[in-house]
PDB file of C-alpha atoms in Angstrom:
ATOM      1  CA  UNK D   1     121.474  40.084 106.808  1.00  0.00           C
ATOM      2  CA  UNK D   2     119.564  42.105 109.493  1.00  0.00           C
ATOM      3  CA  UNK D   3     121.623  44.152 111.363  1.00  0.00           C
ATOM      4  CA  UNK D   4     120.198  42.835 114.591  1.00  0.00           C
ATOM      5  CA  UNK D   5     121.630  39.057 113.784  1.00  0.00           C
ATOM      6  CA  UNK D   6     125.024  40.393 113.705  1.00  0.00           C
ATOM      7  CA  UNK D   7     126.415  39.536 116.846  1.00  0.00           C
ATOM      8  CA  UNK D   8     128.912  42.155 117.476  1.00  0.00           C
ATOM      9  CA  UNK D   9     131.563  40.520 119.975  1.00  0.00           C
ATOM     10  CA  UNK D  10     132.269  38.180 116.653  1.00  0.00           C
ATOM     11  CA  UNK D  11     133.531  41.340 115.047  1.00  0.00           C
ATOM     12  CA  UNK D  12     137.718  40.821 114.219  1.00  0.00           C
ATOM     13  CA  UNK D  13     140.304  42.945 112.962  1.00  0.00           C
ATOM     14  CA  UNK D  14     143.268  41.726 110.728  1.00  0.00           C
ATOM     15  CA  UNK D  15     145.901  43.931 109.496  1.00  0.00           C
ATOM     16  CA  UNK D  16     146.203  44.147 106.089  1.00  0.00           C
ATOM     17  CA  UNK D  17     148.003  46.815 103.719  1.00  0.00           C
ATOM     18  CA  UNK D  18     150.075  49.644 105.359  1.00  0.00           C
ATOM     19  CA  UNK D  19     148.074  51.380 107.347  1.00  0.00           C
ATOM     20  CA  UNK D  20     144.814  49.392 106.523  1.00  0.00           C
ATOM     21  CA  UNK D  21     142.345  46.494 108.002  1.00  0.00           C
ATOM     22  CA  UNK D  22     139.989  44.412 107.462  1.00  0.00           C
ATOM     23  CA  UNK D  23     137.416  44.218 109.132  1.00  0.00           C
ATOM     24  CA  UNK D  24     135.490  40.735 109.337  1.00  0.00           C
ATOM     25  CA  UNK D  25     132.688  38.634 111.311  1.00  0.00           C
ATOM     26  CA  UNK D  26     133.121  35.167 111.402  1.00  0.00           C
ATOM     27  CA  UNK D  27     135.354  35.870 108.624  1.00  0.00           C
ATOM     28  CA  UNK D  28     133.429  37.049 106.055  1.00  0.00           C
ATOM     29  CA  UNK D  29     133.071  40.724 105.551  1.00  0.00           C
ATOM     30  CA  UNK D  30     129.910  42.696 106.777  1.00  0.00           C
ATOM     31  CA  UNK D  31     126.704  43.633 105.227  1.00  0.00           C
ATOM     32  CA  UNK D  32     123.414  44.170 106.522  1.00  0.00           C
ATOM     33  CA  UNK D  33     120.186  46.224 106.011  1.00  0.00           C
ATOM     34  CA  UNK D  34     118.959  49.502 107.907  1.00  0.00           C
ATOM     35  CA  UNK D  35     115.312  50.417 108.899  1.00  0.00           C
ATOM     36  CA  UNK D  36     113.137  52.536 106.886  1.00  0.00           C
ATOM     37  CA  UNK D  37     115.771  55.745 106.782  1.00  0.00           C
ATOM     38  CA  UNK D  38     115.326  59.419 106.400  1.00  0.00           C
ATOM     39  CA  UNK D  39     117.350  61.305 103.328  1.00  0.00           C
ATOM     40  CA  UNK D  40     117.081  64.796 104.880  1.00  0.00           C
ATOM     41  CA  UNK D  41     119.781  66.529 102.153  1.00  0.00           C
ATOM     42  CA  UNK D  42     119.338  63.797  99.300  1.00  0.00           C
ATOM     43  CA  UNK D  43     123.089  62.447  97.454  1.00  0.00           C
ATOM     44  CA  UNK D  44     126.434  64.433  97.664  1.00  0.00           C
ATOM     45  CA  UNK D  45     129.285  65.126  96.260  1.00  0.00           C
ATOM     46  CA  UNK D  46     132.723  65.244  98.246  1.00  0.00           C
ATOM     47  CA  UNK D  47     136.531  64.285  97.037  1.00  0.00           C
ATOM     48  CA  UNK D  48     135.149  62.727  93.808  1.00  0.00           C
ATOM     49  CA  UNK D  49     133.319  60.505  95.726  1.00  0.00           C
ATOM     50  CA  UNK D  50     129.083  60.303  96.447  1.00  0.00           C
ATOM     51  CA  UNK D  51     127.871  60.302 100.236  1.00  0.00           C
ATOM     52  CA  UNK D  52     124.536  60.283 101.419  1.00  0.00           C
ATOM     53  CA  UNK D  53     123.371  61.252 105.012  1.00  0.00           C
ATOM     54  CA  UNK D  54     120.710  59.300 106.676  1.00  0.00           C
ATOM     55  CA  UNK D  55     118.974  60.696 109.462  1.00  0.00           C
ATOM     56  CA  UNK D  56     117.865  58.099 112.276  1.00  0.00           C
ATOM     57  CA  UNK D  57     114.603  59.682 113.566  1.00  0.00           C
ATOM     58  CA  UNK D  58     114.103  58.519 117.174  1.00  0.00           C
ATOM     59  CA  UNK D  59     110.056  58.646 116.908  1.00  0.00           C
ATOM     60  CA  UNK D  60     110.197  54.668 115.947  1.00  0.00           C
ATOM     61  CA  UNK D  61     111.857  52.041 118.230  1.00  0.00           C
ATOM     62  CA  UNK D  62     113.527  50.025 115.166  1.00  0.00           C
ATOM     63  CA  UNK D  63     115.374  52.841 114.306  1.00  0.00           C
ATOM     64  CA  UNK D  64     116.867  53.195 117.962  1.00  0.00           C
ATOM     65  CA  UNK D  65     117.994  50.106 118.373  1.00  0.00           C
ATOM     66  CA  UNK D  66     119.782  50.360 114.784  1.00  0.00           C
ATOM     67  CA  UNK D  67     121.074  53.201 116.050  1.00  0.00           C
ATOM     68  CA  UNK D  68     122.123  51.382 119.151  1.00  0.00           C
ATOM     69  CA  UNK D  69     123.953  48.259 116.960  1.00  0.00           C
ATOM     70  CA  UNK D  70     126.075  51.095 115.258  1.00  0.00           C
ATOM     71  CA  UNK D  71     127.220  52.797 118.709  1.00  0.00           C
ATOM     72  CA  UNK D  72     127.905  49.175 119.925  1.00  0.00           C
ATOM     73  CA  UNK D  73     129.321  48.728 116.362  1.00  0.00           C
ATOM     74  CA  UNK D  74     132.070  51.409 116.866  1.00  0.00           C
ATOM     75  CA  UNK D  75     132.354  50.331 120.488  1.00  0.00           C
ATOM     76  CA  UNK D  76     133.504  47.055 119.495  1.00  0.00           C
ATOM     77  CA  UNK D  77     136.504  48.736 117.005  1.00  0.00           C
ATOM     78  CA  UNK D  78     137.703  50.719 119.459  1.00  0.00           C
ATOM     79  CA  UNK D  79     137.818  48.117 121.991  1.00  0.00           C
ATOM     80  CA  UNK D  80     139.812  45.888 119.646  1.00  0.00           C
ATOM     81  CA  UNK D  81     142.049  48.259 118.625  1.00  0.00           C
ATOM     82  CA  UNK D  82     142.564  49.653 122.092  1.00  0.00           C
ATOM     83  CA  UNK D  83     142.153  53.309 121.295  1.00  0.00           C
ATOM     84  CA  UNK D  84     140.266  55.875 122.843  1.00  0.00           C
ATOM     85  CA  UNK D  85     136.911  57.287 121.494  1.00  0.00           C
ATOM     86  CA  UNK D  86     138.076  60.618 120.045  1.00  0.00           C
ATOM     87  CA  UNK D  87     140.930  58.393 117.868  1.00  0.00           C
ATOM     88  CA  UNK D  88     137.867  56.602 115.792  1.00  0.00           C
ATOM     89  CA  UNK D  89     136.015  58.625 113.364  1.00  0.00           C
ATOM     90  CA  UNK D  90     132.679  58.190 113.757  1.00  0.00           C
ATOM     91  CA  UNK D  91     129.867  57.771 111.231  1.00  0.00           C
ATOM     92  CA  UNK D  92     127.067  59.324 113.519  1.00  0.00           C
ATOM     93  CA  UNK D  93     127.079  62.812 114.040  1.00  0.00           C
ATOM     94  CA  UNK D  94     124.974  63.849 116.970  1.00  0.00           C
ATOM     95  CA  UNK D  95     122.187  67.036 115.637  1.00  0.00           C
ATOM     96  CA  UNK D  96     119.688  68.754 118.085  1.00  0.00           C
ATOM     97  CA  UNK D  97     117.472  66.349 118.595  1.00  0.00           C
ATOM     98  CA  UNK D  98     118.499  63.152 115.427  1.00  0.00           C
ATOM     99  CA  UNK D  99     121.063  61.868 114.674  1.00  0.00           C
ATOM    100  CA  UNK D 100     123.267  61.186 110.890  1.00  0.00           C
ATOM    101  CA  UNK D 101     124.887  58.440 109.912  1.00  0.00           C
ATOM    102  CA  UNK D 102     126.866  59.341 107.106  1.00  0.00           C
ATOM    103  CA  UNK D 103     127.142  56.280 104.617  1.00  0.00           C
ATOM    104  CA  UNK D 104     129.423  56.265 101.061  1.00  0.00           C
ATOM    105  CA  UNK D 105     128.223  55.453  97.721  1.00  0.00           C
ATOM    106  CA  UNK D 106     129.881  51.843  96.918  1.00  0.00           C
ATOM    107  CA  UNK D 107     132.437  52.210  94.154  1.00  0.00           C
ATOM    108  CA  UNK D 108     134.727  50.132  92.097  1.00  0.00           C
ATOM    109  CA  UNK D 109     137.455  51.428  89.386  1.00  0.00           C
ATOM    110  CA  UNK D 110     135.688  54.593  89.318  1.00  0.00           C
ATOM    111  CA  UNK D 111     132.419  52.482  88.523  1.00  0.00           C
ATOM    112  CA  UNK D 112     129.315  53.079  90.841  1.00  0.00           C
ATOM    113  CA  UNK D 113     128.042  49.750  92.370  1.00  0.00           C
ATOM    114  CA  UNK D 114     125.253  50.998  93.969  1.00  0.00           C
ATOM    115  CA  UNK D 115     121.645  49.269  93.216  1.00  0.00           C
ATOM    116  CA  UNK D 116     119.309  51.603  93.527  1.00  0.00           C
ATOM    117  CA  UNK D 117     114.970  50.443  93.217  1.00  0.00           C
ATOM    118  CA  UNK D 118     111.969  52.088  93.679  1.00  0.00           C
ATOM    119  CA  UNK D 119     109.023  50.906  96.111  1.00  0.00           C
ATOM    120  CA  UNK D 120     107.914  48.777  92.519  1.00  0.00           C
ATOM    121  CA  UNK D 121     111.202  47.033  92.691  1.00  0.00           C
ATOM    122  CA  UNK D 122     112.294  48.859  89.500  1.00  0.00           C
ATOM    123  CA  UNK D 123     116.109  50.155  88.928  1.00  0.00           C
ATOM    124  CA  UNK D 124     116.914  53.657  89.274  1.00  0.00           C
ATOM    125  CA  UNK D 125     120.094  55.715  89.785  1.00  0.00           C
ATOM    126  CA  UNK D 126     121.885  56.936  92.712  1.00  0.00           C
ATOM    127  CA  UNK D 127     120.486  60.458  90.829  1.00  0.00           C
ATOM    128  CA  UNK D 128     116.892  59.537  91.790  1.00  0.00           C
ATOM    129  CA  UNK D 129     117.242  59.575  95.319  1.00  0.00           C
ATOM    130  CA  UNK D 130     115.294  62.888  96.404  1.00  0.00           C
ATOM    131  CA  UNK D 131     115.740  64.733  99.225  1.00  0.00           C
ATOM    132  CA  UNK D 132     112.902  64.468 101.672  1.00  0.00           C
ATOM    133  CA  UNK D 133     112.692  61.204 101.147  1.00  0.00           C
ATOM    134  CA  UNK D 134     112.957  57.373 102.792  1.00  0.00           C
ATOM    135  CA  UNK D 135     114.995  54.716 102.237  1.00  0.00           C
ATOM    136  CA  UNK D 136     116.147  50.807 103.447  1.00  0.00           C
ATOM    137  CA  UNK D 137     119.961  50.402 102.822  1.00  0.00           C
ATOM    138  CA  UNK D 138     122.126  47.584 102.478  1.00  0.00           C
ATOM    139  CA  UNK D 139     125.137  48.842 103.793  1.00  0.00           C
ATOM    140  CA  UNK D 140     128.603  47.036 104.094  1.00  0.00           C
ATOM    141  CA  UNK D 141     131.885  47.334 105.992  1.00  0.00           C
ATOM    142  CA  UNK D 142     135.170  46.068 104.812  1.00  0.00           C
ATOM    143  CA  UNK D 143     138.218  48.298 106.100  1.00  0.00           C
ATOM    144  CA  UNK D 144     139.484  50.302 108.672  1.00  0.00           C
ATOM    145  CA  UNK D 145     142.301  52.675 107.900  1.00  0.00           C
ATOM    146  CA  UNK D 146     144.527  54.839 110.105  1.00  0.00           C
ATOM    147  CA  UNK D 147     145.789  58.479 109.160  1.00  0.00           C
ATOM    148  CA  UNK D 148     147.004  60.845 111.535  1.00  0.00           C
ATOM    149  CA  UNK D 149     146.715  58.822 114.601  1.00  0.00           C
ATOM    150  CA  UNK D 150     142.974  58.926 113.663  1.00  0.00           C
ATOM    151  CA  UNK D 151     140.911  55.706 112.315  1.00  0.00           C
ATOM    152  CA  UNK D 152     138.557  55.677 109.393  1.00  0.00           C
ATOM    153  CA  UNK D 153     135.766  53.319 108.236  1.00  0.00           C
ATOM    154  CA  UNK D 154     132.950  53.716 105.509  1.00  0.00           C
ATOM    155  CA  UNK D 155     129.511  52.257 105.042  1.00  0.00           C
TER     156      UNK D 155
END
């Protein structure tokens, strides 16, 4: 899906396990795909788990109003949880001039479940993405956890 078809006031909350949600439009869980992407620091490492930190350049128009659906995105939790801004953890971190959206490397069972393909459509690992380079992302949204008084989500 293109994240400009997601209509974000269908976005609901259920509670689910604990401390957990789920997070769901028109009751389905949420994917969609980003613009062309910057990978300014290329794939890392954290807490046994992979991240990888895209950087929305604001020289192309797209790529501000993705920028834009994610603000709106994160809007729209913390309006439906009724909880102030500083209470959501946010996955754009505001640089000198860009901004990062930090995104996590889907995994299952300790499996990766990340597709990765070149330009020619042929697989590669999450290992091959460079740093310095550009990518389009399919990323997806499930759950929404609270720790600490402070809410968590992943893409």
């Amino acid at each position: 899906m293109k994240f400009e078809d997601i209509k974000v006031d269908n976005i609901t909350i259920e509670k689910s396990v604990k401390t957990s949600f789920n997070i769901k439009l028109n009751n389905n869980t949420i994917d969609f795909w980003t613009p062309i992407l910057y990978v300014p620091f290329g794939l890392e490492q954290k807490y046994n788990n992979y991240f990888l930190n895209l950087e929305l350049k604001d020289d192309n128009k797209y790529v501000e109003l993705f920028q834009y659906f994610i603000e709106t995105f994160e809007s729209k939790l913390i309006e439906i949880l009724d909880i102030s801004k500083k209470e959501l953890n946010s996955q754009l971190r505001y640089t000198d001039g860009n901004t990062i959206l930090y995104t996590k490397i889907y995994e299952k069972y300790k499996k990766i479940i990340t597709n990765v393909k070149n330009k020619s459509n042929e697989h590669m690992t999450i290992y091959n993405i460079d740093k310095d380079s550009f990518i389009t992302a399919n990323l997806y949204v499930d759950k929404l956890w609270c720790i600490n008084d402070i809410y968590y989500y992943k893409f």
